[in-house]
Short mmCIF file of C-alpha atoms in Angstrom, two decimals:
data_model
loop_
_atom_site.label_atom_id
_atom_site.label_comp_id
_atom_site.label_asym_id
_atom_site.label_seq_id
_atom_site.Cartn_x
_atom_site.Cartn_y
_atom_site.Cartn_z
CA MET A 1 -39.96 -51.25 -20.14
CA ASN A 2 -39.16 -50.05 -16.62
CA CYS A 3 -38.76 -46.46 -15.48
CA ASN A 4 -34.97 -46.41 -15.82
CA GLU A 5 -35.07 -47.72 -19.38
CA GLU A 6 -37.76 -45.22 -20.26
CA LYS A 7 -35.67 -42.37 -18.85
CA ASN A 8 -32.63 -43.58 -20.80
CA VAL A 9 -34.61 -43.62 -24.04
CA ILE A 10 -35.96 -40.13 -23.43
CA THR A 11 -32.45 -38.88 -22.60
CA LEU A 12 -31.07 -40.48 -25.77
CA VAL A 13 -33.79 -38.90 -27.93
CA ILE A 14 -33.23 -35.48 -26.39
CA THR A 15 -29.47 -35.82 -26.89
CA VAL A 16 -29.87 -36.76 -30.56
CA ILE A 17 -32.25 -33.84 -31.15
CA ALA A 18 -29.85 -31.46 -29.38
CA ILE A 19 -26.93 -32.66 -31.54
CA ILE A 20 -28.95 -32.22 -34.73
CA LEU A 21 -29.96 -28.69 -33.70
CA ALA A 22 -26.38 -27.82 -32.75
CA VAL A 23 -25.08 -29.02 -36.13
CA TYR A 24 -27.85 -27.11 -37.93
CA ILE A 25 -27.10 -23.89 -36.05
CA LEU A 26 -23.29 -24.13 -36.26
CA PHE A 27 -23.13 -25.21 -39.93
CA PRO A 28 -23.18 -21.62 -41.33
CA PHE A 29 -20.33 -20.68 -39.00
CA TYR A 30 -18.43 -23.76 -40.17
CA LEU A 31 -18.83 -22.61 -43.78
CA VAL A 32 -17.53 -19.13 -42.96
CA LEU A 33 -14.59 -20.45 -40.94
CA MET A 34 -13.60 -23.21 -43.35
CA ASN A 35 -13.87 -21.18 -46.53
CA SER A 36 -11.88 -18.28 -45.10
CA PHE A 37 -8.87 -20.67 -45.37
CA LYS A 38 -9.41 -21.18 -49.13
CA ASN A 39 -9.05 -19.20 -52.31
CA ALA A 40 -12.05 -18.22 -54.43
CA ASN A 41 -11.71 -21.13 -56.89
CA ASP A 42 -11.64 -23.79 -54.17
CA ILE A 43 -14.66 -22.22 -52.48
CA VAL A 44 -16.71 -22.30 -55.66
CA ALA A 45 -15.56 -25.83 -56.48
CA ASN A 46 -16.56 -27.34 -53.12
CA PRO A 47 -17.53 -25.01 -50.26
CA ILE A 48 -18.09 -27.85 -47.76
CA SER A 49 -14.88 -29.86 -47.99
CA PHE A 50 -11.45 -29.22 -46.49
CA VAL A 51 -9.80 -29.40 -49.91
CA GLY A 52 -7.69 -26.31 -50.57
CA ALA A 53 -7.81 -25.03 -47.00
CA SER A 54 -4.48 -23.88 -45.61
CA PHE A 55 -3.17 -21.45 -43.04
CA SER A 56 -0.99 -19.68 -45.61
CA GLN A 57 -4.06 -18.99 -47.73
CA TRP A 58 -5.87 -17.62 -44.67
CA THR A 59 -3.01 -15.19 -43.94
CA THR A 60 -3.13 -14.10 -47.59
CA ASN A 61 -6.88 -13.53 -47.38
CA LEU A 62 -6.45 -11.66 -44.10
CA SER A 63 -3.78 -9.40 -45.58
CA ASN A 64 -5.92 -8.68 -48.64
CA VAL A 65 -8.91 -7.80 -46.46
CA VAL A 66 -7.09 -5.57 -43.99
CA ASN A 67 -5.09 -3.75 -46.66
CA ASN A 68 -7.96 -3.32 -49.13
CA SER A 69 -8.58 0.40 -49.71
CA ASN A 70 -12.24 -0.11 -50.66
CA PHE A 71 -13.01 -2.14 -47.53
CA ASN A 72 -10.97 0.09 -45.15
CA PHE A 73 -11.12 -2.42 -42.30
CA TRP A 74 -9.80 -0.28 -39.46
CA TYR A 75 -12.07 2.65 -40.27
CA ALA A 76 -15.12 0.36 -40.46
CA PHE A 77 -14.04 -1.38 -37.24
CA GLY A 78 -13.68 1.94 -35.46
CA THR A 79 -17.05 3.14 -36.74
CA SER A 80 -18.77 -0.04 -35.56
CA LEU A 81 -17.04 0.26 -32.18
CA ILE A 82 -18.09 3.89 -31.67
CA ILE A 83 -21.70 3.25 -32.72
CA THR A 84 -21.96 0.16 -30.52
CA VAL A 85 -20.36 1.68 -27.41
CA VAL A 86 -22.29 4.97 -27.55
CA SER A 87 -25.59 3.18 -28.21
CA LEU A 88 -25.02 0.77 -25.31
CA VAL A 89 -24.15 3.55 -22.85
CA LEU A 90 -27.26 5.54 -23.78
CA LEU A 91 -29.49 2.45 -23.69
CA ALA A 92 -28.22 1.43 -20.26
CA LEU A 93 -28.57 4.93 -18.81
CA PHE A 94 -31.92 6.02 -20.24
CA GLY A 95 -33.39 2.51 -20.19
CA SER A 96 -32.71 2.12 -16.48
CA MET A 97 -34.17 5.57 -15.80
CA ALA A 98 -37.33 4.76 -17.73
CA ALA A 99 -37.71 1.35 -16.08
CA TRP A 100 -37.29 2.87 -12.60
CA VAL A 101 -39.89 5.57 -13.22
CA ILE A 102 -42.36 3.05 -14.66
CA CYS A 103 -41.95 0.72 -11.67
CA ARG A 104 -42.21 3.36 -8.96
CA ASN A 105 -45.05 5.42 -10.42
CA LYS A 106 -48.15 3.25 -10.22
CA THR A 107 -50.45 5.27 -12.48
CA LYS A 108 -52.47 4.59 -15.61
CA TRP A 109 -49.99 6.61 -17.63
CA SER A 110 -46.99 4.57 -16.46
CA THR A 111 -48.85 1.34 -17.26
CA ALA A 112 -49.81 2.66 -20.70
CA ILE A 113 -46.22 3.72 -21.44
CA TYR A 114 -44.95 0.31 -20.34
CA MET A 115 -47.46 -1.41 -22.64
CA VAL A 116 -46.28 0.79 -25.51
CA PHE A 117 -42.72 -0.44 -24.90
CA ILE A 118 -43.93 -4.05 -24.87
CA ALA A 119 -46.07 -3.60 -27.99
CA SER A 120 -43.17 -2.09 -29.92
CA MET A 121 -41.19 -5.32 -29.44
CA ILE A 122 -43.57 -7.27 -31.69
CA ILE A 123 -43.60 -4.80 -34.60
CA PRO A 124 -41.38 -6.12 -37.43
CA PHE A 125 -38.62 -3.77 -38.51
CA GLN A 126 -39.58 -4.26 -42.15
CA VAL A 127 -42.90 -2.52 -41.47
CA VAL A 128 -41.28 0.72 -40.31
CA MET A 129 -37.99 0.82 -42.23
CA LEU A 130 -39.20 2.91 -45.19
CA PRO A 131 -41.21 5.42 -43.09
CA LEU A 132 -38.20 5.56 -40.75
CA ILE A 133 -35.88 6.79 -43.50
CA SER A 134 -38.38 9.42 -44.62
CA THR A 135 -38.97 10.58 -41.04
CA PHE A 136 -35.26 10.80 -40.25
CA ARG A 137 -34.67 12.81 -43.40
CA ASP A 138 -37.39 15.30 -42.40
CA VAL A 139 -36.16 15.48 -38.80
CA GLY A 140 -32.63 16.14 -39.98
CA SER A 141 -33.82 18.97 -42.18
CA PHE A 142 -35.82 20.45 -39.28
CA VAL A 143 -33.13 20.33 -36.58
CA GLY A 144 -30.21 21.01 -38.89
CA ILE A 145 -28.39 17.78 -37.98
CA SER A 146 -27.98 15.07 -40.59
CA MET A 147 -29.76 11.96 -39.32
CA LEU A 148 -28.88 9.87 -42.38
CA GLN A 149 -25.34 8.81 -43.26
CA SER A 150 -24.15 9.95 -39.84
CA ILE A 151 -23.19 8.35 -36.54
CA PRO A 152 -25.62 10.44 -34.38
CA GLY A 153 -28.54 9.40 -36.56
CA ILE A 154 -27.94 5.67 -36.40
CA VAL A 155 -27.16 5.84 -32.66
CA PHE A 156 -30.51 7.56 -32.14
CA ALA A 157 -32.21 4.81 -34.16
CA TYR A 158 -30.54 2.04 -32.15
CA CYS A 159 -31.63 3.69 -28.90
CA GLY A 160 -35.19 3.64 -30.19
CA PHE A 161 -35.21 0.04 -31.39
CA GLY A 162 -33.26 -1.32 -28.42
CA GLY A 163 -35.12 0.64 -25.76
CA ALA A 164 -38.13 -1.69 -25.61
CA MET A 165 -36.23 -4.85 -24.66
CA THR A 166 -33.96 -2.88 -22.33
CA VAL A 167 -36.88 -1.38 -20.41
CA PHE A 168 -38.70 -4.74 -20.34
CA ILE A 169 -35.81 -6.63 -18.75
CA LEU A 170 -34.82 -3.84 -16.36
CA THR A 171 -38.41 -3.33 -15.21
CA GLY A 172 -38.68 -6.97 -14.19
CA PHE A 173 -35.48 -6.66 -12.18
CA ILE A 174 -36.36 -3.37 -10.46
CA LYS A 175 -39.67 -4.82 -9.23
CA ASN A 176 -37.66 -7.13 -6.97
CA ILE A 177 -35.67 -4.30 -5.36
CA PRO A 178 -37.23 -3.49 -1.95
CA TYR A 179 -38.92 -0.10 -2.00
CA GLU A 180 -37.89 0.37 1.63
CA LEU A 181 -34.35 1.20 0.46
CA GLU A 182 -35.66 4.22 -1.42
CA GLU A 183 -37.92 5.27 1.44
CA ALA A 184 -35.00 5.19 3.88
CA ALA A 185 -32.88 7.29 1.50
CA ASN A 186 -35.75 9.73 1.04
CA ILE A 187 -36.13 10.13 4.82
CA ASP A 188 -32.40 10.87 5.05
CA GLY A 189 -32.92 13.74 2.59
CA CYS A 190 -31.64 12.10 -0.58
CA SER A 191 -33.02 13.61 -3.80
CA PRO A 192 -34.70 11.43 -6.47
CA GLU A 193 -31.59 11.73 -8.62
CA GLY A 194 -29.43 10.66 -5.69
CA ILE A 195 -31.70 7.71 -4.93
CA PHE A 196 -31.41 6.49 -8.50
CA PHE A 197 -27.66 6.95 -9.04
CA ARG A 198 -26.51 6.02 -5.53
CA ILE A 199 -28.88 3.15 -4.71
CA ILE A 200 -30.82 1.81 -7.69
CA PHE A 201 -28.26 2.08 -10.48
CA PRO A 202 -25.48 0.18 -8.62
CA LEU A 203 -27.94 -2.63 -7.88
CA LEU A 204 -28.73 -2.91 -11.59
CA LYS A 205 -25.16 -3.77 -12.61
CA PRO A 206 -25.79 -7.52 -13.18
CA VAL A 207 -28.86 -7.06 -15.37
CA ILE A 208 -27.35 -4.04 -17.14
CA THR A 209 -24.41 -6.25 -18.05
CA THR A 210 -26.81 -8.77 -19.56
CA VAL A 211 -28.77 -6.16 -21.49
CA THR A 212 -25.54 -4.56 -22.71
CA ILE A 213 -24.21 -7.86 -24.05
CA LEU A 214 -27.49 -8.74 -25.79
CA ASN A 215 -27.84 -5.30 -27.36
CA GLY A 216 -24.14 -5.23 -28.20
CA MET A 217 -24.26 -8.46 -30.19
CA TRP A 218 -27.30 -7.22 -32.09
CA ILE A 219 -25.93 -3.74 -32.85
CA TRP A 220 -22.47 -4.99 -33.82
CA ASN A 221 -23.80 -7.64 -36.21
CA ASP A 222 -26.71 -5.64 -37.63
CA TYR A 223 -26.71 -5.11 -41.38
CA LEU A 224 -30.17 -3.95 -42.48
CA LEU A 225 -30.48 -0.75 -40.44
CA PRO A 226 -26.94 0.54 -41.19
CA SER A 227 -27.34 -0.28 -44.89
CA LEU A 228 -30.54 1.77 -44.99
CA MET A 229 -29.39 4.72 -42.89
CA LEU A 230 -25.73 4.88 -43.89
CA GLY A 231 -26.09 3.66 -47.46
CA GLN A 232 -23.83 1.38 -49.47
CA ASN A 233 -21.81 4.26 -50.91
CA GLY A 234 -21.79 6.54 -47.87
CA LYS A 235 -18.62 7.63 -46.12
CA VAL A 236 -19.67 6.18 -42.75
CA LYS A 237 -19.78 2.36 -42.83
CA THR A 238 -20.00 -0.35 -40.21
CA LEU A 239 -18.20 -3.67 -40.67
CA PRO A 240 -21.22 -5.61 -42.01
CA VAL A 241 -21.93 -2.85 -44.55
CA ALA A 242 -18.28 -2.50 -45.56
CA VAL A 243 -18.16 -6.18 -46.55
CA GLN A 244 -20.24 -5.16 -49.58
CA ALA A 245 -17.00 -3.76 -51.04
CA PHE A 246 -16.12 -7.33 -52.11
CA VAL A 247 -19.47 -7.93 -53.81
CA GLY A 248 -19.55 -6.75 -57.41
CA SER A 249 -22.25 -6.89 -60.06
CA TYR A 250 -20.63 -9.83 -61.82
CA VAL A 251 -17.87 -11.06 -59.52
CA LYS A 252 -18.06 -11.95 -55.85
CA GLN A 253 -14.77 -12.38 -54.01
CA TRP A 254 -15.94 -15.14 -51.71
CA ASP A 255 -12.55 -15.67 -50.09
CA LEU A 256 -12.40 -12.03 -49.01
CA ILE A 257 -16.11 -11.83 -48.16
CA LEU A 258 -15.94 -14.78 -45.78
CA THR A 259 -12.65 -13.67 -44.22
CA ALA A 260 -14.10 -10.21 -43.58
CA ALA A 261 -17.27 -11.78 -42.14
CA LEU A 262 -15.13 -13.90 -39.81
CA LEU A 263 -13.25 -10.83 -38.59
CA ALA A 264 -16.58 -9.11 -37.92
CA ILE A 265 -18.13 -11.92 -35.86
CA VAL A 266 -15.09 -13.06 -33.86
CA PRO A 267 -15.26 -10.21 -31.28
CA MET A 268 -18.89 -11.02 -30.44
CA ILE A 269 -18.18 -14.75 -30.21
CA ILE A 270 -15.37 -14.11 -27.73
CA ILE A 271 -17.56 -11.81 -25.63
CA PHE A 272 -20.42 -14.29 -25.62
CA LEU A 273 -18.20 -17.21 -24.59
CA PHE A 274 -16.91 -15.28 -21.60
CA ALA A 275 -20.27 -13.79 -20.63
CA GLN A 276 -22.81 -16.53 -21.40
CA LYS A 277 -23.43 -17.30 -17.71
CA GLN A 278 -24.06 -13.64 -17.01
CA ILE A 279 -26.49 -13.46 -19.93
CA MET A 280 -28.56 -16.40 -18.74
CA HIS A 281 -28.50 -15.23 -15.12
CA GLY A 282 -29.63 -11.74 -16.05
CA MET A 283 -32.41 -12.99 -18.32
CA VAL A 284 -33.77 -15.19 -15.53
CA GLU A 285 -33.50 -12.46 -12.91
CA GLY A 286 -35.00 -9.75 -15.05
CA ALA A 287 -37.69 -11.43 -17.11
CA ILE A 288 -39.02 -14.37 -15.13
CA LYS A 289 -39.10 -13.43 -11.44
#
């Protein structure tokens, strides 16, 4: 076997493996998409086939989901949007500040703080979720602001859990910004705040876009943290938590569950399709260089 034949075989094997992985990863999305076009009986009878799927049934499912008083789609959508947007703005602002200070202050304390951020990325959420609820309840009682079943509380939690990755990626990017730019601004009499907001922060726009998209997909689709902090029966609900309205003790409305799930994931799919190049570029620039 010559070199060309060997390369062709390797390419074929890699292609087959890639196709298998793609099918494996996309299969759950196929189930959600396909079964949102069926009624509950057809889904239970055969969830994989196209039998029973129709556009008229999908419009019926969509109408039942949007107009369901228990699900309250628009309220849940608005709540998810507010939580996601506020969390992303705070993460981008405070994360870039923290990353800049860590990069420009070469001390043992800055190194230790950076290592704490890195170490927190490997701690599973399941380890801290029960102490988290207890701590937030006590903090809410102390400061007089409800940290559970409230938007400020869950935004604060997302800033904490998303801060580690944000600082990690931004720190790698800031290290490549020439320090001479800041020295020149300092000589011209620019304050530290002015240096950050007028010079550093504008240069961080590409990587901030990447971090915002990554955090946004996670926060928008997250179920476990909102279900713990907001509760299943609380007034404030995000879209993933609100889908529980169609899950009963004895009956599960699979047609409505899957249609609601599709409505919840479509915005993030659209954003990712338009921003995937920016995501990969920012990850390379911020984490590898």
